[in-house]
Coordinates of C-alpha atoms in Angstrom, one line a residue:
M790 CA 2.6 -16.3 -26.2
K791 CA 6.0 -17.7 -25.1
V792 CA 7.0 -19.2 -21.8
C793 CA 9.5 -16.4 -21.2
D794 CA 6.8 -13.8 -21.7
I795 CA 4.7 -14.9 -18.7
L796 CA 6.9 -16.2 -15.9
V797 CA 7.6 -14.1 -12.8
P798 CA 10.3 -14.5 -11.7
L799 CA 12.1 -15.3 -15.0
P800 CA 14.1 -18.5 -14.8
R801 CA 17.8 -18.5 -15.5
R802 CA 17.6 -20.8 -18.5
I803 CA 14.6 -21.6 -20.7
T804 CA 14.7 -23.8 -23.8
E805 CA 11.3 -23.8 -25.5
G806 CA 10.4 -26.7 -27.8
E807 CA 7.8 -27.4 -30.4
G808 CA 4.5 -28.9 -29.4
F809 CA 2.2 -29.2 -26.4
Y810 CA 1.5 -31.6 -23.5
R811 CA -2.3 -31.9 -23.0
P812 CA -3.0 -33.5 -19.6
G813 CA -6.1 -35.6 -19.2
W814 CA -9.2 -35.0 -17.1
D815 CA -7.9 -36.9 -14.1
V816 CA -4.2 -36.3 -14.5
L817 CA -2.0 -37.6 -11.7
V818 CA 0.6 -35.5 -9.7
A819 CA 3.0 -38.1 -8.5
L820 CA 5.3 -37.9 -5.4
P821 CA 8.4 -40.0 -4.7
P822 CA 8.6 -42.5 -1.9
A823 CA 9.1 -41.0 1.5
A824 CA 8.0 -37.6 0.3
G825 CA 8.1 -34.9 3.0
A826 CA 5.7 -32.2 3.9
A827 CA 7.3 -29.6 1.6
E828 CA 7.0 -31.9 -1.4
K829 CA 3.3 -32.7 -0.6
R830 CA 2.5 -29.0 -0.3
A831 CA 4.3 -28.4 -3.6
A832 CA 2.3 -31.2 -5.3
Q833 CA -0.9 -29.7 -3.9
M834 CA 0.0 -26.3 -5.5
V835 CA 0.4 -28.0 -8.9
R836 CA -2.8 -30.0 -8.4
D837 CA -4.8 -26.9 -7.4
A838 CA -3.6 -25.1 -10.5
L839 CA -4.5 -28.1 -12.8
A840 CA -7.9 -28.5 -11.2
E841 CA -8.7 -24.8 -11.6
R842 CA -7.5 -24.3 -15.2
A843 CA -7.2 -27.6 -17.0
C844 CA -8.1 -30.9 -15.3
P845 CA -10.9 -30.9 -12.8
G846 CA -10.1 -34.4 -11.8
A847 CA -6.4 -33.8 -11.1
R848 CA -5.2 -35.7 -8.0
V849 CA -2.0 -36.3 -6.0
C850 CA -0.7 -39.9 -5.7
G851 CA 2.5 -41.8 -5.0
L852 CA 5.0 -42.4 -7.8
G853 CA 4.1 -45.6 -9.5
V854 CA 5.0 -47.1 -12.9
K855 CA 5.4 -44.1 -15.2
K856 CA 3.7 -44.2 -18.5
T857 CA 2.9 -41.9 -21.4
G858 CA 0.4 -39.3 -20.3
F859 CA 1.1 -40.0 -16.7
G860 CA 1.0 -36.3 -15.6
V861 CA 3.4 -34.6 -13.3
A862 CA 6.3 -36.3 -11.5
F863 CA 8.3 -34.9 -8.6
E864 CA 11.8 -36.4 -8.5
R865 CA 14.4 -35.7 -5.8
R866 CA 17.9 -35.7 -7.3
D867 CA 21.4 -35.0 -6.0
T868 CA 22.5 -33.6 -9.4
V869 CA 20.4 -30.4 -8.9
G870 CA 23.1 -28.7 -6.9
A871 CA 22.3 -25.1 -6.1
P872 CA 20.2 -24.4 -3.0
G873 CA 16.6 -23.9 -4.1
G874 CA 17.5 -25.0 -7.6
Y875 CA 15.3 -27.1 -9.7
T876 CA 14.7 -28.4 -13.2
L877 CA 11.4 -28.5 -15.1
R878 CA 10.8 -30.4 -18.2
V879 CA 7.5 -30.5 -20.0
G880 CA 7.3 -33.0 -22.9
E881 CA 5.1 -35.6 -24.6
D882 CA 4.9 -37.8 -21.5
G883 CA 4.1 -35.0 -19.1
A884 CA 6.0 -32.8 -16.7
C885 CA 8.8 -33.6 -14.4
I886 CA 10.3 -31.5 -11.6
G887 CA 13.8 -32.3 -10.4
Y888 CA 15.2 -30.9 -7.2
A889 CA 17.7 -31.6 -4.4
D890 CA 16.0 -29.9 -1.5
D891 CA 12.6 -28.9 -0.3
A892 CA 12.9 -25.3 -1.5
G893 CA 13.6 -26.6 -5.0
A894 CA 10.5 -28.7 -5.0
R895 CA 8.4 -25.6 -4.0
Y896 CA 10.0 -23.4 -6.7
G897 CA 9.7 -26.0 -9.5
A898 CA 6.0 -26.4 -8.5
A899 CA 5.5 -22.6 -8.5
T900 CA 6.9 -22.3 -12.0
L901 CA 4.7 -25.2 -13.3
A902 CA 1.6 -23.7 -11.6
Q903 CA 2.3 -20.4 -13.3
L904 CA 2.5 -22.2 -16.7
V905 CA -0.8 -24.0 -16.0
Y906 CA -2.5 -20.8 -15.0
A907 CA -1.3 -19.1 -18.2
F908 CA -1.7 -21.9 -20.8
G909 CA -4.4 -24.1 -19.2
A910 CA -4.8 -27.6 -20.9
E911 CA -2.1 -27.0 -23.5
L912 CA 1.3 -26.8 -21.8
P913 CA 4.1 -25.9 -24.2
F914 CA 7.2 -28.1 -24.3
V915 CA 9.9 -26.5 -22.3
E916 CA 13.1 -27.3 -20.4
I917 CA 14.0 -25.0 -17.5
E918 CA 17.1 -24.9 -15.3
D919 CA 16.8 -22.5 -12.5
A920 CA 18.1 -21.3 -9.1
P921 CA 17.7 -18.1 -7.1
A922 CA 20.3 -15.3 -7.0
F923 CA 19.5 -14.2 -3.5
E924 CA 19.1 -16.8 -0.7
N925 CA 16.7 -14.5 1.2
R926 CA 13.9 -12.9 -0.9
G927 CA 11.5 -11.0 1.3
Y928 CA 8.5 -8.6 1.4
M929 CA 7.8 -6.3 4.3
L930 CA 4.3 -4.9 4.9
D931 CA 3.7 -2.0 7.3
I932 CA 0.7 -2.9 9.5
S933 CA 1.2 -0.1 12.0
R934 CA 0.5 3.2 10.3
G935 CA -3.2 3.0 9.6
R936 CA -4.1 -0.3 8.0
V937 CA -4.1 -3.6 9.8
P938 CA -5.0 -6.4 7.4
R939 CA -7.6 -9.1 8.0
L940 CA -6.1 -12.5 8.6
E941 CA -7.8 -13.9 5.6
H942 CA -6.2 -11.3 3.4
L943 CA -2.8 -12.2 4.8
F944 CA -3.4 -15.9 4.0
E945 CA -4.2 -14.9 0.4
L946 CA -1.1 -12.7 0.3
V947 CA 1.1 -15.6 1.5
D948 CA -0.3 -17.9 -1.1
W949 CA 0.5 -15.4 -3.8
L950 CA 4.0 -14.7 -2.4
A951 CA 4.7 -18.4 -2.5
L952 CA 3.8 -18.5 -6.2
L953 CA 6.4 -15.7 -6.7
K954 CA 9.0 -17.7 -4.8
I955 CA 9.2 -15.2 -2.0
N956 CA 10.6 -17.0 1.1
Q957 CA 10.5 -14.3 3.8
L958 CA 7.7 -12.1 5.1
Q959 CA 8.0 -9.3 7.7
L960 CA 5.0 -7.4 9.2
Y961 CA 6.2 -4.1 10.5
V962 CA 4.8 -3.6 14.1
E963 CA 4.9 -0.7 16.5
N964 CA 2.0 -1.8 18.7
S965 CA -0.4 -3.5 16.2
V966 CA -0.2 -6.8 18.0
R967 CA -2.1 -7.3 21.2
L968 CA 0.6 -7.8 23.9
P969 CA 0.2 -7.2 27.7
V970 CA 3.0 -4.6 27.5
F971 CA 0.8 -2.5 25.2
D972 CA -2.3 -2.7 27.3
S973 CA -1.9 0.9 28.6
I974 CA -2.1 2.3 25.1
T975 CA -5.6 3.6 24.9
T976 CA -5.3 4.2 21.1
Q977 CA -4.8 0.5 20.5
G978 CA -7.7 -0.7 18.4
D979 CA -8.1 -3.3 15.7
V980 CA -4.8 -5.2 16.2
L981 CA -3.7 -8.7 15.4
E982 CA -4.2 -11.2 18.3
P983 CA -1.2 -13.4 19.4
E984 CA -3.2 -16.5 18.2
E985 CA -3.5 -14.9 14.7
I986 CA 0.3 -14.3 14.5
M987 CA 0.9 -18.0 15.4
R988 CA -1.7 -19.2 12.8
L989 CA 0.0 -17.0 10.2
D990 CA 3.4 -18.3 11.2
R991 CA 2.3 -21.9 10.7
Y992 CA 0.5 -21.0 7.4
C993 CA 3.7 -19.3 6.1
A994 CA 6.0 -22.2 7.2
E995 CA 3.8 -24.7 5.3
R996 CA 4.4 -22.7 2.2
G997 CA 8.1 -22.3 2.6
I998 CA 7.9 -18.7 3.8
E999 CA 9.7 -17.6 7.0
L1000 CA 7.6 -15.1 9.0
V1001 CA 10.3 -12.9 10.6
P1002 CA 9.3 -10.8 13.6
C1003 CA 9.8 -7.1 12.9
I1004 CA 9.1 -4.6 15.7
A1005 CA 10.1 -1.1 16.6
T1006 CA 12.4 -1.0 19.6
F1007 CA 14.1 2.4 19.6
G1008 CA 12.4 5.0 17.5
H1009 CA 8.9 5.2 15.9
L1010 CA 7.2 4.6 19.3
Y1011 CA 4.5 7.3 19.0
D1012 CA 1.6 5.5 20.8
L1013 CA 3.7 3.8 23.4
L1014 CA 5.6 6.9 24.5
R1015 CA 2.5 9.1 24.6
S1016 CA 0.8 6.7 27.0
P1017 CA 0.7 7.6 30.7
K1018 CA 2.5 4.5 31.7
W1019 CA 5.6 4.8 29.4
R1020 CA 5.9 8.5 28.5
H1021 CA 8.5 9.0 31.1
L1022 CA 10.9 7.0 28.9
S1023 CA 10.5 9.3 25.9
E1024 CA 13.7 11.2 24.8
M1025 CA 11.7 14.3 24.1
P1026 CA 9.6 16.4 26.6
E1027 CA 6.0 15.5 26.9
G1028 CA 3.6 17.1 24.5
T1029 CA 6.0 17.2 21.5
G1030 CA 4.1 16.3 18.4
E1031 CA 0.7 17.3 19.5
P1032 CA -1.9 17.3 18.0
F1033 CA -1.8 14.0 16.1
S1034 CA -0.6 14.2 12.6
W1035 CA 1.0 11.5 10.5
Y1036 CA 4.1 13.5 10.2
H1037 CA 4.5 13.9 14.0
R1038 CA 3.9 10.1 14.4
M1039 CA 7.0 9.6 12.4
R1040 CA 9.3 11.8 14.5
Y1041 CA 10.3 12.6 18.1
H1042 CA 9.1 9.4 19.8
I1043 CA 12.3 7.6 20.6
L1044 CA 13.4 6.0 23.8
N1045 CA 15.7 7.8 26.3
V1046 CA 18.7 5.5 26.2
S1047 CA 20.2 7.1 29.3
D1048 CA 17.3 5.7 31.4
P1049 CA 17.8 2.0 32.4
G1050 CA 14.1 1.6 32.2
S1051 CA 14.3 1.9 28.4
I1052 CA 16.3 -1.4 27.9
R1053 CA 14.0 -3.1 30.4
L1054 CA 11.0 -2.1 28.4
V1055 CA 12.5 -3.3 25.1
R1056 CA 13.4 -6.7 26.6
R1057 CA 9.9 -7.0 27.9
I1058 CA 8.3 -6.2 24.5
L1059 CA 10.6 -8.8 22.9
D1060 CA 9.9 -11.4 25.6
E1061 CA 6.2 -11.2 24.8
F1062 CA 6.5 -10.8 21.1
L1063 CA 9.1 -13.3 19.8
P1064 CA 7.6 -16.5 21.2
L1065 CA 4.8 -16.1 18.7
F1066 CA 7.2 -16.9 15.8
S1067 CA 9.2 -19.9 14.9
S1068 CA 11.8 -17.9 13.1
K1069 CA 15.2 -17.3 14.8
K1070 CA 15.6 -14.1 12.9
V1071 CA 14.3 -10.8 14.3
N1072 CA 14.3 -7.2 12.9
I1073 CA 14.5 -4.8 15.8
C1074 CA 14.4 -1.8 13.4
C1075 CA 16.3 1.0 15.3
D1076 CA 15.9 3.4 12.4
E1077 CA 15.4 7.1 12.0
T1078 CA 16.4 8.0 15.6
F1079 CA 16.4 11.7 14.6
D1080 CA 16.2 13.1 18.0
L1081 CA 18.7 10.9 19.9
G1082 CA 20.6 13.2 22.3
K1083 CA 18.4 16.2 21.7
G1084 CA 16.4 15.8 24.9
K1085 CA 16.9 13.8 28.1
S1086 CA 20.0 12.0 26.8
S1087 CA 21.8 15.2 25.8
D1088 CA 24.5 14.8 28.5
A1089 CA 25.2 11.3 27.4
L1090 CA 25.5 12.4 23.8
E1091 CA 28.1 15.1 24.9
E1092 CA 30.1 12.4 26.7
Q1093 CA 29.9 9.6 24.2
G1094 CA 29.0 11.0 20.8
Y1095 CA 26.1 10.0 18.6
A1096 CA 27.7 6.7 17.2
S1097 CA 28.6 5.4 20.6
L1098 CA 25.3 6.3 22.2
Y1099 CA 23.3 4.7 19.3
C1100 CA 25.4 1.5 19.1
G1101 CA 25.5 1.1 22.8
F1102 CA 21.7 0.8 23.0
V1103 CA 21.5 -1.4 19.9
N1104 CA 24.2 -3.7 21.1
Q1105 CA 22.4 -4.2 24.4
I1106 CA 19.3 -5.4 22.6
A1107 CA 21.4 -7.5 20.1
E1108 CA 23.4 -9.2 22.7
T1109 CA 20.3 -10.3 24.7
L1110 CA 18.8 -11.8 21.5
Q1111 CA 22.0 -13.4 20.3
A1112 CA 22.3 -15.2 23.6
Q1113 CA 19.0 -16.8 22.7
G1114 CA 20.4 -18.0 19.4
R1115 CA 18.7 -15.3 17.2
Q1116 CA 20.0 -13.5 14.2
V1117 CA 19.4 -9.7 14.7
M1118 CA 18.6 -7.3 11.9
I1119 CA 18.4 -3.5 12.0
W1120 CA 17.6 -0.9 9.4
G1121 CA 20.9 0.5 8.2
D1122 CA 20.2 4.2 7.8
I1123 CA 21.9 5.4 11.0
V1124 CA 25.0 3.4 10.4
Q1125 CA 25.0 4.7 6.8
R1126 CA 24.9 8.3 8.0
H1127 CA 27.4 7.8 10.8
P1128 CA 30.1 5.5 9.4
D1129 CA 32.0 5.9 12.7
A1130 CA 29.4 3.7 14.1
I1131 CA 30.5 0.7 12.0
P1132 CA 33.4 -0.4 14.2
L1133 CA 31.2 0.0 17.3
L1134 CA 28.3 -2.0 16.1
N1135 CA 27.9 -5.6 17.2
K1136 CA 29.7 -7.5 14.3
D1137 CA 27.0 -10.1 13.9
V1138 CA 24.1 -7.6 13.4
L1139 CA 22.7 -7.8 9.9
C1140 CA 22.0 -4.4 8.3
L1141 CA 18.9 -3.8 6.2
N1142 CA 20.3 -1.3 3.7
W1143 CA 17.3 0.8 2.5
H1144 CA 16.9 3.4 -0.2
Y1145 CA 13.5 4.1 -1.8
Y1146 CA 14.1 6.5 -4.6
Y1147 CA 16.0 6.8 -7.8
D1148 CA 19.8 6.6 -7.9
A1149 CA 20.8 4.7 -4.7
G1150 CA 24.4 4.7 -5.9
E1151 CA 27.0 2.0 -5.6
E1152 CA 28.7 3.6 -2.6
R1153 CA 25.6 3.0 -0.5
V1154 CA 25.9 -0.8 -0.9
R1155 CA 29.7 -1.0 -1.1
L1156 CA 30.1 0.8 2.3
F1157 CA 28.7 -2.2 4.1
S1158 CA 30.4 -4.9 1.9
D1159 CA 33.8 -3.2 2.2
K1160 CA 33.4 -3.2 6.0
G1161 CA 32.4 -6.8 6.2
I1162 CA 28.8 -6.1 7.3
T1163 CA 26.2 -8.6 6.3
Q1164 CA 23.4 -6.9 4.5
Y1165 CA 20.1 -7.1 2.6
V1166 CA 19.3 -4.5 0.0
C1167 CA 15.9 -3.0 0.6
P1168 CA 14.0 -1.1 -2.1
S1169 CA 10.4 -0.1 -2.0
V1170 CA 7.1 -0.6 -3.9
S1171 CA 6.8 3.2 -3.5
G1172 CA 3.2 3.5 -2.3
F1173 CA 3.8 5.5 0.9
S1174 CA 1.8 8.8 1.0
R1175 CA 0.2 8.1 -2.3
F1176 CA -3.1 6.8 -3.7
V1177 CA -1.2 5.1 -6.6
N1178 CA 2.3 3.7 -6.3
A1179 CA 5.1 5.5 -8.2
Y1180 CA 5.8 2.5 -10.5
D1181 CA 8.6 4.1 -12.6
M1182 CA 10.5 5.0 -9.5
S1183 CA 9.8 1.8 -7.8
F1184 CA 10.9 -0.4 -10.6
A1185 CA 14.1 1.6 -11.2
N1186 CA 14.8 1.5 -7.4
I1187 CA 14.2 -2.3 -7.2
R1188 CA 16.3 -3.1 -10.3
E1189 CA 19.3 -0.9 -9.2
L1190 CA 19.4 -2.3 -5.6
A1191 CA 19.1 -5.9 -6.8
Q1192 CA 21.9 -5.5 -9.2
L1193 CA 24.1 -3.7 -6.7
G1194 CA 23.3 -6.1 -4.0
R1195 CA 24.3 -9.1 -6.2
Q1196 CA 27.5 -7.3 -7.2
H1197 CA 28.5 -6.6 -3.6
G1198 CA 27.5 -9.8 -1.9
A1199 CA 24.3 -8.9 -0.2
V1200 CA 22.6 -12.1 1.2
G1201 CA 19.1 -10.9 0.6
L1202 CA 16.6 -8.5 -0.9
L1203 CA 13.7 -7.2 1.2
N1204 CA 11.2 -5.2 -0.7
T1205 CA 9.3 -2.8 1.5
D1206 CA 5.7 -1.5 1.6
W1207 CA 5.4 1.4 4.0
G1208 CA 2.1 3.0 5.1
D1209 CA 3.0 6.7 5.7
A1210 CA -0.1 8.9 5.6
S1211 CA -2.3 6.0 6.9
H1212 CA -1.6 3.6 4.1
V1213 CA -4.2 5.2 1.8
N1214 CA -3.2 3.2 -1.2
M1215 CA -5.2 0.0 -1.6
P1216 CA -3.4 -3.4 -1.4
A1217 CA -3.9 -4.1 -5.1
L1218 CA -1.8 -1.1 -6.1
A1219 CA 1.3 -2.7 -4.5
R1220 CA 1.1 -5.9 -6.5
P1221 CA 3.2 -4.9 -9.5
G1222 CA 6.0 -3.6 -7.2
I1223 CA 5.8 -6.8 -5.1
A1224 CA 6.0 -9.0 -8.1
Y1225 CA 8.8 -7.1 -9.7
G1226 CA 10.7 -7.2 -6.4
A1227 CA 10.3 -11.0 -6.4
A1228 CA 11.5 -11.1 -10.0
M1229 CA 14.7 -9.1 -9.3
A1230 CA 15.4 -11.0 -6.0
W1231 CA 15.4 -14.2 -7.9
N1232 CA 17.1 -13.1 -11.2
P1233 CA 18.6 -9.6 -11.3
G1234 CA 19.6 -10.4 -14.9
D1235 CA 16.0 -10.2 -16.0
D1236 CA 16.2 -7.4 -18.6
R1237 CA 12.5 -7.3 -19.6
Q1238 CA 11.4 -3.7 -20.0
D1239 CA 8.2 -1.7 -20.4
T1240 CA 5.8 -3.6 -22.7
A1241 CA 7.2 -7.1 -22.1
L1242 CA 7.6 -6.6 -18.4
D1243 CA 4.2 -5.1 -18.0
A1244 CA 2.6 -8.0 -19.8
A1245 CA 4.3 -10.5 -17.5
L1246 CA 3.3 -8.5 -14.5
D1247 CA -0.3 -8.4 -15.7
M1248 CA -0.4 -12.2 -15.7
A1249 CA 1.4 -12.5 -12.3
C1250 CA -0.6 -9.8 -10.5
F1251 CA -4.0 -9.7 -12.0
G1252 CA -4.7 -13.0 -13.8
R1253 CA -4.6 -14.4 -17.3
K1254 CA -7.5 -12.2 -18.6
A1255 CA -5.8 -9.0 -17.6
A1256 CA -4.3 -7.0 -20.4
G1257 CA -2.7 -3.6 -20.3
I1258 CA -3.4 -3.1 -16.6
T1259 CA 0.2 -2.5 -15.4
T1260 CA 0.8 -0.2 -18.3
A1261 CA -2.4 1.7 -17.4
L1262 CA -1.3 1.9 -13.8
R1263 CA 2.1 3.3 -14.8
E1264 CA 0.4 6.0 -16.8
L1265 CA -2.0 6.7 -13.8
S1266 CA 1.0 7.2 -11.5
R1267 CA 2.4 9.8 -14.0
Q1268 CA -0.9 11.8 -13.5
D1269 CA -0.4 11.9 -9.7
L1270 CA 1.2 15.4 -9.8
I1271 CA 0.0 16.4 -6.4
I1272 CA 0.2 13.3 -4.2
A1273 CA -1.9 12.5 -1.1
E1274 CA 0.9 13.6 1.3
S1275 CA 0.7 17.2 -0.1
I1276 CA -3.0 17.2 0.3
W1277 CA -2.6 15.9 3.9
F1278 CA -0.1 18.7 4.7
F1279 CA -2.5 21.2 3.3
R1280 CA -5.2 19.9 5.6
D1281 CA -2.9 19.9 8.6
Y1282 CA -2.2 23.6 8.0
K1283 CA -5.7 24.6 7.2
V1284 CA -7.5 22.7 10.0
L1285 CA -4.8 22.1 12.7
G1286 CA -2.5 25.1 12.0
L1287 CA 0.6 22.9 11.6
E1288 CA 3.4 24.1 9.4
Y1289 CA 6.2 21.6 10.4
H1290 CA 9.4 23.5 11.0
V1291 CA 12.3 21.1 10.6
F1292 CA 16.0 21.9 10.2
G1293 CA 15.1 25.5 9.6
L1294 CA 12.6 24.7 6.8
C1295 CA 8.9 25.1 6.8
L1296 CA 7.5 21.9 5.2
Y1297 CA 4.1 23.4 4.6
D1298 CA 5.7 26.2 2.6
G1299 CA 7.3 23.6 0.4
V1300 CA 3.9 22.0 -0.3
K1301 CA 2.4 25.4 -0.9
E1302 CA 5.1 26.3 -3.4
K1303 CA 4.7 23.0 -5.2
M1304 CA 1.0 23.4 -5.5
M1305 CA 1.3 27.0 -6.7
A1306 CA 4.0 26.0 -9.2
A1307 CA 2.0 23.1 -10.6
D1308 CA 0.8 23.9 -14.1
A1309 CA -3.0 24.4 -14.2
G1310 CA -3.3 22.9 -17.6
A1311 CA -1.3 19.9 -16.6
L1312 CA -3.5 19.4 -13.5
A1313 CA -6.7 19.6 -15.6
D1314 CA -5.2 17.1 -18.2
A1315 CA -4.3 14.8 -15.3
V1316 CA -7.9 14.8 -14.1
E1317 CA -9.2 13.9 -17.6
K1318 CA -6.6 11.2 -18.1
S1319 CA -7.1 9.7 -14.7
E1320 CA -10.8 9.4 -15.3
A1321 CA -10.2 7.8 -18.7
I1322 CA -7.8 5.3 -17.0
A1323 CA -10.5 4.5 -14.4
R1324 CA -12.9 3.5 -17.1
Q1325 CA -10.1 1.4 -18.8
L1326 CA -9.4 -0.4 -15.5
W1327 CA -13.0 -1.1 -14.9
Q1328 CA -13.2 -2.9 -18.2
G1329 CA -9.8 -4.6 -17.8
G1330 CA -10.7 -8.3 -17.1
V1331 CA -9.5 -8.2 -13.5
D1332 CA -11.0 -9.9 -10.5
N1333 CA -13.8 -7.7 -9.1
T1334 CA -12.1 -7.0 -5.7
L1335 CA -8.8 -6.1 -7.3
R1336 CA -10.6 -4.1 -10.1
G1337 CA -12.5 -2.1 -7.5
E1338 CA -9.3 -1.1 -5.7
L1339 CA -7.6 -0.1 -8.9
V1340 CA -10.5 2.1 -10.0
L1341 CA -10.7 3.7 -6.6
A1342 CA -7.1 4.8 -7.0
A1343 CA -7.7 6.3 -10.4
R1344 CA -10.7 8.2 -9.1
A1345 CA -8.6 9.4 -6.1
V1346 CA -5.8 10.7 -8.3
A1347 CA -8.4 12.6 -10.5
L1348 CA -10.0 14.1 -7.4
M1349 CA -6.8 15.2 -5.7
Q1350 CA -5.6 17.0 -8.9
A1351 CA -9.0 18.7 -9.2
A1352 CA -8.8 19.7 -5.5
A1353 CA -5.3 21.1 -6.1
L1354 CA -6.8 23.4 -8.7
A1355 CA -9.4 24.6 -6.3
F1356 CA -6.8 25.3 -3.6
K1357 CA -4.7 27.2 -6.2
R1358 CA -7.6 29.5 -7.0
H1359 CA -9.2 29.9 -3.5
E1360 CA -6.3 29.6 -1.2
Y1361 CA -3.4 31.1 -3.2
G1362 CA -5.3 33.5 -5.4
Q1363 CA -4.2 32.1 -8.7
D1364 CA -6.3 32.8 -11.8
V1365 CA -7.0 29.2 -12.9
R1366 CA -10.0 27.5 -14.4
L1367 CA -11.4 24.7 -12.3
V1368 CA -12.4 21.3 -13.7
Y1369 CA -15.3 21.1 -11.2
P1370 CA -17.1 23.7 -9.0
P1371 CA -16.0 23.2 -5.4
E1372 CA -19.5 22.1 -4.3
V1373 CA -19.6 19.5 -7.0
L1374 CA -16.1 18.3 -6.2
A1375 CA -17.0 18.0 -2.5
G1376 CA -19.9 15.8 -3.5
M1377 CA -17.7 13.6 -5.7
L1378 CA -15.2 13.2 -2.9
G1379 CA -18.1 12.1 -0.6
H1380 CA -19.2 9.5 -3.1
W1381 CA -15.6 8.3 -3.5
L1382 CA -15.1 8.1 0.3
R1383 CA -18.2 5.8 0.6
D1384 CA -16.8 3.4 -1.9
Y1385 CA -13.3 3.6 -0.4
T1386 CA -14.6 2.8 3.0
A1387 CA -16.4 -0.3 1.7
A1388 CA -13.3 -1.5 -0.1
W1389 CA -11.0 -0.8 2.9
R1390 CA -13.2 -3.0 5.1
K1391 CA -13.0 -6.0 2.7
S1392 CA -9.2 -6.4 3.2
S1393 CA -8.5 -4.6 6.4
R1394 CA -9.7 -4.1 9.9
E1395 CA -11.3 -0.8 10.8
S1396 CA -8.0 0.3 12.3
E1397 CA -7.4 3.9 11.4
L1398 CA -9.9 4.2 8.6
W1399 CA -11.6 6.9 10.7
R1400 CA -8.5 9.1 10.2
V1401 CA -8.8 8.9 6.5
R1402 CA -12.5 9.6 6.6
Q1403 CA -11.8 12.6 8.9
V1404 CA -9.3 14.2 6.5
I1405 CA -11.5 13.7 3.4
S1406 CA -14.6 15.0 5.2
Q1407 CA -12.6 18.1 6.3
L1408 CA -11.5 18.6 2.7
C1409 CA -15.1 18.4 1.6
D1410 CA -16.0 21.1 4.2
I1411 CA -13.1 23.3 2.9
L1412 CA -14.3 23.0 -0.7
R1413 CA -18.0 23.7 0.3
G1414 CA -16.7 26.8 2.0
Y1415 CA -15.5 28.2 -1.3
G1416 CA -19.0 28.3 -2.8
E1417 CA -19.9 27.2 -6.3
G1418 CA -16.9 28.8 -7.9
E1419 CA -16.0 28.2 -11.6
G1420 CA -16.0 25.0 -13.6
A1421 CA -18.1 22.6 -15.6
A1422 CA -20.3 20.3 -13.6
H1423 CA -19.1 17.0 -14.8
G1424 CA -20.3 13.6 -13.5
P1425 CA -18.6 11.7 -10.7
G1426 CA -15.1 10.5 -11.5

């Protein structure tokens, strides 16, 4: 195993030597005189890795007289020029990390810690020169559409992100933090407390990660604008989007910008939210304002036009925050769709240029760079509305946007993890996409593909004993022919009578056609392959918690494909052979839901687990209503 085979991110320059450094039982990790807090934390990261994998007696000390076998030395040097740059040398006399700034000390320590976790007490001789391609390398986690993580899970996430050299974290909030302004929202349940945000902020800062506040301030205000206290500020008439569905949550609920109360509400939200953070950055979102001007602000739209109406409201928010010395970010989709908004937008607003599928295209990134708009490129781990992330699409999306962003002067890469359809995919499933996003944000020139890349991601995401896990997950994602979103749409039609007519299209008809067109043989094969992958993942040498989440995903994919076959036969009258009789399949879904519920509660608060349980229970009732039907009674998947 070579050094270049296991590191994530991959350093810019690696020169591997012959031989190994074997640290002693009580190896010293030495700090320079007047070491600061960042250097001390970096030394602790290395010490912890050594103590866990190689040297139980490893300890941190001040830099004394260096001698052969001394251990690990941190050395601050002016000659390491690039911000965040570092050098790492492992030779006969130990390891030495050279750096010019605090970030370089952290990143050199992260690389050495990865080597220790991989190689243990025999560290290969190596010389590394390294620095990041993007100054800002972030990860955004949606905590508003179903799943609110436990604070302990967030701490573990931050430790792992630091090892991957991520330096920015955003938690997408609609109303999932307990603020006085949200007290009237009766649906507010298991949310983060202000004190928890402040603890997390300190925890992140100690590890070189900036916790950037991220909160909806224009659209995506479903709960807020349905509450009795604030519904008068909604753009659309009351009642739009009833009854609840995940799709309706995503639409309609935007502020009426023609009402002065809207900007007052936004300022109050920000006044209560932003003091919880030490960062001077803030993401005010302002994305997907689909219905701007379609309701109460229609007269203003006719007078001003969409671009002016949109930018007028965004600029009011931005100017308030800029007066406080803050850097304002917005999602860039509206500006992307309405280029006439570009000259009207506050020139100091940073655009988060997002695209989550294949083929983003150079024009998408060049549009902002040509107009002088500062931007991050924002790909996705592609887990929204799925039980298993779409890894092939995610990796292609991340790689393309990283390379285009580098080419066109983007100042950051923010990898996104959205929770559409109640964040049904378990946290472990996002790990390969998060790690690959970190790799591309650091070094877009990393050209590792398929087998080599998957092996490195196994080490980074699932530990040194993992083998073949990422490859198995890729294959699992290819079996996800009918994804959770389609099953959810089917349930919404069957139970709630919702068809979703948008822009002249019936979304349920699209799902129905997709399900009817799906090849029955391919669905049956997907069930068999997914169950085989579940068995492989169970034996894959992964930590028990992570392993359980991966296996749950494989079981879910198998069950959803089997359910699609039942729907094809009993709903759409197609002559297909079932994998399981409907009654048996309902029982298997019930067993799966029990295990899923227990796994959810380990990493997440109760939050909207009840919605997932409701949908699965209703699917079970639908299946039982079909009777025994046709199919072999296999064991639980």
